[in-house]
Coordinates of C-alpha atoms and ligand atoms in Angstrom, one line a residue:
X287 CA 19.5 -28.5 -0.1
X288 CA 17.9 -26.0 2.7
X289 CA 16.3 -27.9 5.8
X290 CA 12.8 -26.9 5.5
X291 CA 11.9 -24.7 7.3
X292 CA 10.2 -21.6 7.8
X293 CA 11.3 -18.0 6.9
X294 CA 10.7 -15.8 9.9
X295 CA 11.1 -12.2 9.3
X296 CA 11.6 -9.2 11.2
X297 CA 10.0 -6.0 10.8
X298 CA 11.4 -2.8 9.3
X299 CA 10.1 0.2 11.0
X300 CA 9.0 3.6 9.0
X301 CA 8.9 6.7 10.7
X302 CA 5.9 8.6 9.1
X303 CA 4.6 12.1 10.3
X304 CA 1.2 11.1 10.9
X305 CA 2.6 7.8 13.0
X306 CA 2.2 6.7 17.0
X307 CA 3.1 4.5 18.9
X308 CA 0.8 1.4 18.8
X309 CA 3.3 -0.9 17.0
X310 CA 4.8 -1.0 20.1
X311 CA 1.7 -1.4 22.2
X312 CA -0.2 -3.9 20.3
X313 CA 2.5 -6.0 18.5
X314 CA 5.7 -5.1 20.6
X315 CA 7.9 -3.6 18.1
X316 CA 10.5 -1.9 19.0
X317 CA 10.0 1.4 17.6
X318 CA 12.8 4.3 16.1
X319 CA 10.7 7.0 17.5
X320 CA 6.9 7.9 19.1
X321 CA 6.0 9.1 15.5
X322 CA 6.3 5.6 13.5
X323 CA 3.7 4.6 11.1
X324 CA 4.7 1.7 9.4
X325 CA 6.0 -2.1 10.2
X326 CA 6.9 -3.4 6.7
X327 CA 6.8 -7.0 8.2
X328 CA 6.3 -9.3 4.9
X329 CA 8.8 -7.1 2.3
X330 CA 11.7 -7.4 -0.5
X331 CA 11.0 -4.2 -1.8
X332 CA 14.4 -2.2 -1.8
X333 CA 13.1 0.3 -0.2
X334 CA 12.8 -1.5 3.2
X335 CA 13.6 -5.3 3.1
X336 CA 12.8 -7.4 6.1
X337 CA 15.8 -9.1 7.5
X338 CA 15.8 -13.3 8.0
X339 CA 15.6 -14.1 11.9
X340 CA 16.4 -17.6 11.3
X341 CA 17.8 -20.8 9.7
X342 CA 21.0 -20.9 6.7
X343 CA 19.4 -17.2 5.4
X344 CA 19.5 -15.6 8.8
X345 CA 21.1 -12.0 9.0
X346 CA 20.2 -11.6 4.8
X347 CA 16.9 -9.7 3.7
X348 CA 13.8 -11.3 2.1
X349 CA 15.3 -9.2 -1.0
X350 CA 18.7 -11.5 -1.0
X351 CA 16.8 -15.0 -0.6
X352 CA 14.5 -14.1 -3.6
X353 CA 17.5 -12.9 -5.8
X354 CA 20.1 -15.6 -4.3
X355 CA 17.5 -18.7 -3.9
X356 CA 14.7 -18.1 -5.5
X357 CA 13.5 -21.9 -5.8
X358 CA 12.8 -21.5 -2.3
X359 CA 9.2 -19.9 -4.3
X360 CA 8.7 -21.5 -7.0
X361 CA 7.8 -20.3 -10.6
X362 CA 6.8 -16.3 -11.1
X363 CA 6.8 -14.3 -14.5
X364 CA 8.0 -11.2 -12.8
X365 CA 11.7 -10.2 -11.7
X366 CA 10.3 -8.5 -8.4
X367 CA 9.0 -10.4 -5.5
X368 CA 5.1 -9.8 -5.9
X369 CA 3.8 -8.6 -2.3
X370 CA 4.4 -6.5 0.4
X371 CA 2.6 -6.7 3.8
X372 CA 2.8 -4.2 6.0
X373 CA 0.7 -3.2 9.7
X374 CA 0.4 0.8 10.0
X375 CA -0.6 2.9 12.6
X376 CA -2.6 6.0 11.8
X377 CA -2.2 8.4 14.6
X378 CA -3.5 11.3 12.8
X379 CA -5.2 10.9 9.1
X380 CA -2.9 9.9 5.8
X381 CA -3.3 11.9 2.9
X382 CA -5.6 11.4 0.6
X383 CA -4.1 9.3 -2.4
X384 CA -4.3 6.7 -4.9
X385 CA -2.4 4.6 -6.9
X386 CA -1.5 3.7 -10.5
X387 CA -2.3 0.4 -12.3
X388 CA 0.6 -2.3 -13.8
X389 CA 0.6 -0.6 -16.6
X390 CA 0.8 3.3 -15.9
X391 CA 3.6 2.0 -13.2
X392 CA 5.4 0.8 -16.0
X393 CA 4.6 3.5 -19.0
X394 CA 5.3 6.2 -16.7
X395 CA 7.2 5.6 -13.5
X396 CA 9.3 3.2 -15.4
X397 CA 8.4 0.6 -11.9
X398 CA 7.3 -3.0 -12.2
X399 CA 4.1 -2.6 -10.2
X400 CA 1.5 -0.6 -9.8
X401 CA -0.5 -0.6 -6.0
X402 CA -3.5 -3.0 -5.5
X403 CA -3.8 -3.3 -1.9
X404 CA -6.0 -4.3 1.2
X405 CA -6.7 -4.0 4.5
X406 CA -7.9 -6.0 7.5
X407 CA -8.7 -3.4 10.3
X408 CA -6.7 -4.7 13.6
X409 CA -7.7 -1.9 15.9
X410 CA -10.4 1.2 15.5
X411 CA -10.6 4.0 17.9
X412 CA -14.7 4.3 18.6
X413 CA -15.8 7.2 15.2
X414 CA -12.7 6.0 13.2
X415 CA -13.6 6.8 9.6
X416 CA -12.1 5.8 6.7
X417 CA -12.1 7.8 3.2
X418 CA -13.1 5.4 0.5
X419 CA -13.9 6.6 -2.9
X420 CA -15.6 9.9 -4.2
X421 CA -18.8 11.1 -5.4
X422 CA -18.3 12.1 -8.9
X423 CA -19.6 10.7 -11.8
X424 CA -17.4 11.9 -14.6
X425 CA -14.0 12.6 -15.0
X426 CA -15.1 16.5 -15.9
X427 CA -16.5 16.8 -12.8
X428 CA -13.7 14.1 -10.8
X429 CA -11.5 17.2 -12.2
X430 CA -13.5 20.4 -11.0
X431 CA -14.4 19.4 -7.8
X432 CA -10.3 18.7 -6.9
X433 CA -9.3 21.9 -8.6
X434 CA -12.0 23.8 -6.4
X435 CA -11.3 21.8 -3.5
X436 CA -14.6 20.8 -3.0
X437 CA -13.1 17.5 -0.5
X438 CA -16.2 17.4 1.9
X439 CA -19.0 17.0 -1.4
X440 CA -16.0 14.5 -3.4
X441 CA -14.9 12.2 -0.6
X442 CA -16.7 9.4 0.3
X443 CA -16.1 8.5 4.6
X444 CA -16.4 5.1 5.8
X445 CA -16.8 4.5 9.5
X446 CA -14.8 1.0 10.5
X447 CA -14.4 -1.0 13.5
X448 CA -11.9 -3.8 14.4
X449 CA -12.0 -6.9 12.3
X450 CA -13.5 -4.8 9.1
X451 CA -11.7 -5.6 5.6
X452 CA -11.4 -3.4 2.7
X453 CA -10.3 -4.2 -0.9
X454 CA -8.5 -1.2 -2.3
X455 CA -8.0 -1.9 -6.4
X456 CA -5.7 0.6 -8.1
X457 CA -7.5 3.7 -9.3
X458 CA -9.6 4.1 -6.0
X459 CA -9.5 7.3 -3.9
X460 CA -8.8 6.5 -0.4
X461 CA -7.2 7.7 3.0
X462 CA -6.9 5.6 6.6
X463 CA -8.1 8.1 8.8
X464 CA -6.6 8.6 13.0
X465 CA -7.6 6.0 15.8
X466 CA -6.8 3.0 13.1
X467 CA -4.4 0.3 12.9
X468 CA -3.9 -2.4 9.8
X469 CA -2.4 -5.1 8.5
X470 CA -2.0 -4.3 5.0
X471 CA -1.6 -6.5 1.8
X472 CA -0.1 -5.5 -1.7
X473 CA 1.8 -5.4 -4.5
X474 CA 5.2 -4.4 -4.0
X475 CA 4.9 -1.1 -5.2
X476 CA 5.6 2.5 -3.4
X477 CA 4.0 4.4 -6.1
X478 CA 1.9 7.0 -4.2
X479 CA -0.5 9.9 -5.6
X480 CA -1.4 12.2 -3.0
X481 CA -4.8 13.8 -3.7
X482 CA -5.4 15.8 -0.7
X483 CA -3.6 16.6 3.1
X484 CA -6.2 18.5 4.8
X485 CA -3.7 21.4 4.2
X486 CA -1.6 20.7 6.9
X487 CA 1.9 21.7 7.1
X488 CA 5.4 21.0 8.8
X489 CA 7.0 22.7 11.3
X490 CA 8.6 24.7 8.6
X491 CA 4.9 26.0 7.3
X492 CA 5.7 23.5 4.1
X493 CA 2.7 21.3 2.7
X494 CA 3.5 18.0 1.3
X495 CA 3.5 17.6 -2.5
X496 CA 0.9 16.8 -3.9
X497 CA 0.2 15.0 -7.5
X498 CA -3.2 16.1 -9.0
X499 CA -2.5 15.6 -12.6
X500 CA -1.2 11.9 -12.1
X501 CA -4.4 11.6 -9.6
X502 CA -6.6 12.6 -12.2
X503 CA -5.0 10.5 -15.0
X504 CA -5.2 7.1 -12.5
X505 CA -8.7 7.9 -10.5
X506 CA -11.4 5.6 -11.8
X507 CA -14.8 7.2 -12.4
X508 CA -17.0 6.5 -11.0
X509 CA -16.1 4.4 -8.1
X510 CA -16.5 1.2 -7.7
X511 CA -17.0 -0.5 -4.3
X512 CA -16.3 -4.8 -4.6
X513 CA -17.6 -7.3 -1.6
X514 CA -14.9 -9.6 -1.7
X515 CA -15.4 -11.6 1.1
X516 CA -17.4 -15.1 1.3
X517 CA -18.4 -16.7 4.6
X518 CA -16.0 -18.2 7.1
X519 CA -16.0 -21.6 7.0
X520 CA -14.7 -24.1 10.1
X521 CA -13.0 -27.8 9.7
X522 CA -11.8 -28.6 13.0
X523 CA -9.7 -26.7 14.8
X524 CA -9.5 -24.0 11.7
X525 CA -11.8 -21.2 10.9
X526 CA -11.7 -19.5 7.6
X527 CA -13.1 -16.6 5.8
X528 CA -11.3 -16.0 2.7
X529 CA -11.0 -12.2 2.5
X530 CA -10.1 -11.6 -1.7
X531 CA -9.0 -13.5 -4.5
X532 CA -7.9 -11.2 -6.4
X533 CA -5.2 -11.3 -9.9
X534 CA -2.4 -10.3 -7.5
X535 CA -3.4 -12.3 -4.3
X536 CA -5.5 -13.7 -2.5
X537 CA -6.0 -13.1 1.1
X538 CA -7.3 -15.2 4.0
X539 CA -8.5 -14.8 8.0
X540 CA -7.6 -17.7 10.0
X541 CA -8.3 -18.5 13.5
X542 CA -7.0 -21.6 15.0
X543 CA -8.2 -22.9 17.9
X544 CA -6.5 -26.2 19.2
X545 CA -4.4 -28.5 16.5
X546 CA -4.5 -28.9 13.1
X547 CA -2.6 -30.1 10.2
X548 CA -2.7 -28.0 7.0
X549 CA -1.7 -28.5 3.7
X550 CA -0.2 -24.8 1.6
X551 CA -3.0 -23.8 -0.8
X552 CA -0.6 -22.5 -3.2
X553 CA 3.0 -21.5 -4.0
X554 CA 4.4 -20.2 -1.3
X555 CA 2.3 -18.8 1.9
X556 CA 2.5 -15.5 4.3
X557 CA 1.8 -15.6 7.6
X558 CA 0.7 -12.7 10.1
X559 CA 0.1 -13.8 13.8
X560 CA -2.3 -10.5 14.7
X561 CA -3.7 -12.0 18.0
X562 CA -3.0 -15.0 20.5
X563 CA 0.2 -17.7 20.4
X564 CA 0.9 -21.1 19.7
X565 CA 3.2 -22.9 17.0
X566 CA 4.2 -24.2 13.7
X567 CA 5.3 -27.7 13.4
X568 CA 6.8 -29.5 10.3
X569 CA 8.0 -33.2 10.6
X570 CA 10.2 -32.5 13.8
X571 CA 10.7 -29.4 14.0
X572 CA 9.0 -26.9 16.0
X573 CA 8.7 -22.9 16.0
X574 CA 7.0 -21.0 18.6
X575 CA 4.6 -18.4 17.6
X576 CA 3.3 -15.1 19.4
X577 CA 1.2 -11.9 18.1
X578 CA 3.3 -9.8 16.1
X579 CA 5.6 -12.1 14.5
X580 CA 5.7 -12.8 10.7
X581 CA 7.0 -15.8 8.2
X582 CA 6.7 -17.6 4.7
X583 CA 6.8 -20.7 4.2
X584 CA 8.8 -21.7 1.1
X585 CA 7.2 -23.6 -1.7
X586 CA 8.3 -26.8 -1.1
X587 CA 7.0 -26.9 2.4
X588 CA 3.4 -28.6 1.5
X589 CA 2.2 -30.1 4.5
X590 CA 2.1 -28.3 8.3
X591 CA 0.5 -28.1 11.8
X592 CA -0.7 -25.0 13.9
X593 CA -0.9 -25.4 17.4
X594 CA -2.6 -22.8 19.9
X595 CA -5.1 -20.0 20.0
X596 CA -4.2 -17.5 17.5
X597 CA -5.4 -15.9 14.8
X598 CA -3.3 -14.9 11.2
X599 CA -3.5 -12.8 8.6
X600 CA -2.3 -15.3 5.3
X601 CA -1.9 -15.0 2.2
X602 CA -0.6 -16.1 -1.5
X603 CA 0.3 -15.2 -4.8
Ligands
LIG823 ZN1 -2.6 3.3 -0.4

């Protein structure tokens, strides 16, 4: 039997063309290069497991303890762990893109999952603008206005400032735009449709591929924006604002100011430190916390205490 305790995880860094460098400035990762986009900090996708910085699993992957000791989270339908979190930098604009449902994911990419997601906006440059959603009204015209490249009349921009949230269902056009970072909640899926990249090219003169016919087959039409978020609510020491509860996850804000002692609202729970320090406590053990750092705790873990001034990220299945 494992000593409870929690997983802490550390993060896997991508190195995207439109990345910076403010993993490294705001959370302290150590980053492979000035043009990294992506900390996948919560992941067992193969494609980028996080490795174990602690306890009996340290040194394997979050992909290893959920094939080798998966009791540690309880009952799920599905052979893939469920979610991915990841924090990305947008130096420069992402491509417009969008993603399939469950069941296209699994009809035609022959993939588990399709790409729900969400975001909680860390950090916005003043004029950051997001691209959410599109103007058309039918399919017909979803189809002629991409084939004529009519982008400024289709896309729908956002502007966003730090602490904003945005629930991204699959089907929904949309693009994080420069000056913005987020902390980023999904399935664990790396299905990608690219609508639209402003044309741009490599140092080669190559545009990335894009994937209209799979875009126009996914897109909904027209688009649907959700408020998902109800009001924060405090009980000592804890405020909460539950950001989604969605069919994939649900998705919280906390900000804990002083001592509390918490009970796991479900299976088992992801945590994201975004801002301050403090620690977790369980029985006698204690784990110091500071921004940046990332862990789960196992199913069986019901009861804990935060200590300190810090706000997370959390959230479940
Ligand atoms: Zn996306």
């Amino acid at each position: 039997m494992y000593k409870q305790q929690p997983i802490f995880l550390e993060p896997v860094l991508q190195e995207r063309i439109w990345g910076g460098t403010k993993l490294a400035d705001v959370f302290g990762y150590e980053l492979p290069s000035d043009q990294t986009g992506e900390a996948w900090v919560i992941s067992a996708h193969q494609n980028g497991p996080s490795k174990i910085r602690n306890g009996e699993l340290a040194g394997k992957t979050l992909l290893d303890a959920w094939q080798e000791h998966r009791e540690l989270f309880g009952k799920h339908d599905n052979e893939d762990y469920p979610l991915l979190v990841k924090i990305l930098d947008a130096k420069t604009d992402l491509s417009v893109q969008v993603h399939p449902a469950d069941d296209y994911a699994q009809e035609v990419e022959n993939e588990p999952y399709g790409k729900t997601e969400c975001w909680y906006v860390v950090d916005a440059e003043p004029g950051a603008e997001i691209v959410f959603g599109h103007h058309a009204q039918t399919k017909e015209q979803l189809e002629r206005m991409i084939d004529q490249g009519e982008w400024n009349q289709l896309l729908q921009r956002i502007p966003v400032k730090k602490g904003d949230f945005v629930y991204v269902p699959s089907g929904a056009i949309h693009a994080i735009g420069a000056g913005i970072v987020i902390l980023e909640t999904q399935q664990s899926s790396d299905i990608t449709y690219r609508v639209y990249d402003y044309d741009r090219t490599d140092n080669q003169g190559k545009k990335r591929e894009l994937h209209l016919d799979s875009a126009k087959a996914v897109s909904t039409v027209p688009h649907e924006t959700t408020e998902t978020r109800e009001a924060p609510v405090t009980k000592g020491a804890k405020t909460e604002q539950k950001l989604v509860e969605s069919e994939y996850f649900t998705v919280y804000h906390w900000q804990i100011a002083g001592e509390i002692e918490l009970e796991t609202p479900a299976s088992f729970l992801q945590v994201s430190i975004i801002e301050g320090s403090g620690e977790v406590k369980l029985d006698d053990q204690s784990f110091q916390l500071n921004k940046g750092d990332n862990f789960i705790l196992p199913v069986h873990i019901k009861n804990f205490t935060l200590n300190g001034n810090l706000e997370a990220i959390v959230s479940h299945t």
